[in-house]
mmCIF file of C-alpha atoms in Angstrom:
data_model
loop_
_atom_site.group_PDB
_atom_site.id
_atom_site.type_symbol
_atom_site.label_atom_id
_atom_site.label_comp_id
_atom_site.label_asym_id
_atom_site.label_seq_id
_atom_site.Cartn_x
_atom_site.Cartn_y
_atom_site.Cartn_z
ATOM 1 C CA THR A 1 80.988 18.723 29.700
ATOM 2 C CA ILE A 2 78.476 21.318 31.148
ATOM 3 C CA LEU A 3 81.578 23.519 31.820
ATOM 4 C CA LYS A 4 82.934 22.809 28.682
ATOM 5 C CA LYS A 5 79.438 24.225 26.916
ATOM 6 C CA LEU A 6 79.300 26.977 29.223
ATOM 7 C CA ILE A 7 82.943 28.063 28.027
ATOM 8 C CA ASN A 8 82.038 27.689 24.545
ATOM 9 C CA ILE A 9 78.906 29.765 24.699
ATOM 10 C CA PHE A 10 80.783 32.880 26.845
ATOM 11 C CA PHE A 11 84.071 32.516 24.150
ATOM 12 C CA SER A 12 81.418 32.644 21.246
ATOM 13 C CA TYR A 13 81.100 36.528 22.078
ATOM 14 C CA LYS A 14 84.498 38.617 21.908
ATOM 15 C CA CYS A 15 83.046 41.217 23.875
ATOM 16 C CA ILE A 16 82.352 38.661 26.612
ATOM 17 C CA ARG A 17 85.445 37.003 26.528
ATOM 18 C CA LYS A 18 87.316 39.729 27.251
ATOM 19 C CA PHE A 19 85.285 40.372 30.391
ATOM 20 C CA PHE A 20 84.949 37.187 31.551
ATOM 21 C CA GLN A 21 88.494 35.420 30.887
ATOM 22 C CA SER A 22 89.990 35.786 34.404
ATOM 23 C CA PHE A 23 86.955 34.370 36.069
ATOM 24 C CA ILE A 24 86.702 31.378 33.498
ATOM 25 C CA ASN A 25 90.396 30.919 34.032
ATOM 26 C CA LYS A 26 90.384 30.782 37.633
ATOM 27 C CA ILE A 27 87.476 27.959 37.708
ATOM 28 C CA LEU A 28 89.398 26.273 35.152
ATOM 29 C CA PHE A 29 92.413 26.528 37.317
ATOM 30 C CA ALA A 30 90.097 24.903 40.336
ATOM 31 C CA CYS A 31 89.053 22.067 37.872
ATOM 32 C CA ASN A 32 92.710 21.130 37.034
ATOM 33 C CA LYS A 33 93.548 20.999 40.701
ATOM 34 C CA CYS A 34 90.584 18.691 41.169
ATOM 35 C CA ASN A 35 90.955 16.637 38.511
ATOM 36 C CA ILE A 36 87.981 17.449 36.429
ATOM 37 C CA TYR A 37 89.525 18.695 33.464
ATOM 38 C CA GLU A 38 92.258 16.319 31.899
ATOM 39 C CA LYS A 39 94.456 18.234 29.511
ATOM 40 C CA THR A 40 96.946 15.999 27.473
ATOM 41 C CA ASN A 41 100.669 17.594 27.051
ATOM 42 C CA PRO A 42 102.352 16.529 23.938
ATOM 43 C CA LYS A 43 105.017 19.115 23.948
ATOM 44 C CA LYS A 44 107.885 16.087 24.457
ATOM 45 C CA GLN A 45 106.137 13.547 22.316
ATOM 46 C CA LYS A 46 108.087 12.610 18.992
ATOM 47 C CA TYR A 47 106.259 11.408 15.851
ATOM 48 C CA THR A 48 108.062 9.404 13.120
ATOM 49 C CA ILE A 49 107.672 10.549 9.374
ATOM 50 C CA LYS A 50 108.690 7.911 6.654
ATOM 51 C CA CYS A 51 110.127 10.711 4.615
ATOM 52 C CA GLY A 52 111.374 8.126 1.233
ATOM 53 C CA ARG A 53 113.937 6.018 2.697
ATOM 54 C CA ASN A 54 114.677 7.899 5.476
ATOM 55 C CA LEU A 55 112.803 8.262 8.836
ATOM 56 C CA VAL A 56 112.786 11.695 10.211
ATOM 57 C CA ASN A 57 111.577 12.424 14.135
ATOM 58 C CA VAL A 58 109.840 15.602 14.423
ATOM 59 C CA PHE A 59 108.537 17.199 17.774
ATOM 60 C CA ILE A 60 104.783 16.868 17.782
ATOM 61 C CA LYS A 61 104.673 20.412 18.996
ATOM 62 C CA ASP A 62 106.634 21.783 16.037
ATOM 63 C CA ILE A 63 103.880 20.110 13.391
ATOM 64 C CA ILE A 64 101.792 23.728 11.990
ATOM 65 C CA TYR A 65 99.605 21.717 9.914
ATOM 66 C CA ILE A 66 99.403 18.684 7.685
ATOM 67 C CA ASP A 67 97.517 18.485 4.032
ATOM 68 C CA LYS A 68 96.602 15.960 1.356
ATOM 69 C CA ILE A 69 97.818 15.702 -2.125
ATOM 70 C CA LYS A 70 96.904 13.069 -3.870
ATOM 71 C CA ASN A 71 98.506 9.867 -2.530
ATOM 72 C CA TYR A 72 101.103 11.634 0.038
ATOM 73 C CA VAL A 73 100.760 13.656 3.197
ATOM 74 C CA TRP A 74 102.723 16.802 3.673
ATOM 75 C CA PHE A 75 103.813 17.360 7.293
ATOM 76 C CA HIS A 76 104.784 21.542 7.028
ATOM 77 C CA THR A 77 106.835 21.923 10.464
ATOM 78 C CA VAL A 78 108.679 24.824 11.840
ATOM 79 C CA ASN A 79 111.946 23.236 10.549
ATOM 80 C CA GLY A 80 110.718 22.508 6.937
ATOM 81 C CA THR A 81 108.356 20.395 5.023
ATOM 82 C CA TYR A 82 108.329 16.664 4.620
ATOM 83 C CA LYS A 83 106.084 13.984 2.520
ATOM 84 C CA GLU A 84 105.379 10.683 3.118
ATOM 85 C CA ARG A 85 103.027 8.168 1.294
ATOM 86 C CA ALA A 86 99.922 7.490 3.424
ATOM 87 C CA THR A 87 96.631 8.597 4.315
ATOM 88 C CA ILE A 88 95.487 11.481 6.184
ATOM 89 C CA GLU A 89 93.315 9.490 7.811
ATOM 90 C CA GLU A 90 95.920 7.204 9.069
ATOM 91 C CA LYS A 91 97.596 10.418 10.545
ATOM 92 C CA PHE A 92 94.178 11.929 11.956
ATOM 93 C CA ALA A 93 93.886 8.991 13.678
ATOM 94 C CA ASP A 94 97.612 9.103 15.298
ATOM 95 C CA LEU A 95 97.556 12.962 15.717
ATOM 96 C CA MET A 96 93.850 13.837 16.627
ATOM 97 C CA PRO A 97 94.325 13.184 20.676
ATOM 98 C CA GLN A 98 97.503 15.394 20.434
ATOM 99 C CA ASN A 99 95.887 18.888 19.820
ATOM 100 C CA PHE A 100 95.055 18.369 15.866
ATOM 101 C CA VAL A 101 91.747 18.977 14.106
ATOM 102 C CA ARG A 102 90.333 18.498 11.130
ATOM 103 C CA THR A 103 89.690 21.666 9.090
ATOM 104 C CA HIS A 104 88.898 20.043 5.500
ATOM 105 C CA ILE A 105 88.735 16.751 4.229
ATOM 106 C CA GLY A 106 92.527 17.044 3.321
ATOM 107 C CA CYS A 107 93.716 19.082 6.066
ATOM 108 C CA LEU A 108 94.848 18.858 9.894
ATOM 109 C CA VAL A 109 95.878 21.734 11.818
ATOM 110 C CA ASN A 110 97.912 22.108 15.217
ATOM 111 C CA LEU A 111 95.726 23.905 17.595
ATOM 112 C CA ASP A 112 98.621 25.418 19.017
ATOM 113 C CA TYR A 113 99.318 27.372 15.738
ATOM 114 C CA ILE A 114 96.189 28.576 14.758
ATOM 115 C CA PHE A 115 95.814 32.632 15.309
ATOM 116 C CA GLU A 116 92.066 33.132 13.828
ATOM 117 C CA VAL A 117 89.298 31.209 12.373
ATOM 118 C CA THR A 118 86.852 32.469 9.988
ATOM 119 C CA PRO A 119 83.670 30.787 8.730
ATOM 120 C CA ASN A 120 85.735 29.900 5.413
ATOM 121 C CA SER A 121 89.574 29.733 6.741
ATOM 122 C CA VAL A 122 91.820 29.336 9.171
ATOM 123 C CA LEU A 123 94.594 31.967 9.688
ATOM 124 C CA LEU A 124 98.127 30.372 11.114
ATOM 125 C CA ASP A 125 100.519 32.081 13.447
ATOM 126 C CA ASN A 126 103.219 31.847 10.336
ATOM 127 C CA GLY A 127 100.673 33.999 7.958
ATOM 128 C CA GLU A 128 99.528 30.981 5.748
ATOM 129 C CA SER A 129 95.670 30.380 5.907
ATOM 130 C CA VAL A 130 93.990 27.253 5.278
ATOM 131 C CA VAL A 131 90.449 26.018 4.082
ATOM 132 C CA LEU A 132 87.876 25.590 6.643
ATOM 133 C CA SER A 133 85.379 23.704 5.306
ATOM 134 C CA ARG A 134 81.481 24.178 6.733
ATOM 135 C CA LYS A 135 81.292 20.488 7.879
ATOM 136 C CA TYR A 136 84.426 21.217 10.373
ATOM 137 C CA TYR A 137 83.878 24.793 10.921
ATOM 138 C CA ASN A 138 81.890 24.039 14.690
ATOM 139 C CA GLU A 139 84.208 21.519 15.726
ATOM 140 C CA VAL A 140 87.348 23.925 14.962
ATOM 141 C CA ASN A 141 85.921 26.667 16.524
ATOM 142 C CA ASN A 142 85.157 24.961 19.619
ATOM 143 C CA ARG A 143 88.353 23.308 20.210
ATOM 144 C CA TYR A 144 90.188 26.542 19.295
ATOM 145 C CA TYR A 145 88.441 28.589 22.016
ATOM 146 C CA GLU A 146 88.582 25.661 24.411
ATOM 147 C CA ARG A 147 92.145 25.770 23.262
ATOM 148 C CA LEU A 148 92.500 29.539 24.202
ATOM 149 C CA VAL A 149 90.732 29.029 27.898
ATOM 150 C CA VAL A 150 92.997 26.194 29.034
ATOM 151 C CA ASP A 151 96.300 27.727 27.488
ATOM 152 C CA ASP A 152 95.786 30.948 29.724
ATOM 153 C CA ASP A 153 96.155 29.328 32.950
#
């Protein structure tokens, strides 16, 4: 946990981030070899969405973000959009360990698709923007920078 805190401090400053990135990546690589730092890999896992009377299997890595509108949860994926009657809390419990972070009371975002984090919104790779509330800003920012460091290995 101390290593994660140091990394978040380093990566909170853009000028320092570029300078120390290769150094921090070497440290994380060494930690991965010693099993100090574990990373889950959801690349091959599927998630089942009950879309009306049909069941749709999607790869977790293909889900860009999930938002809530009334009693429905909308899954925005690379291949399309799917609607399921459920609560966002259920989906958060299922997907939080799988690289998803909550940006708003009604929105979950896959960390793999975040392009930029600003104080009021999260810009995604596909050009869309989702709302980021003040309550979740620190968690989103920390997990995003942590993800940047781990992905560069």
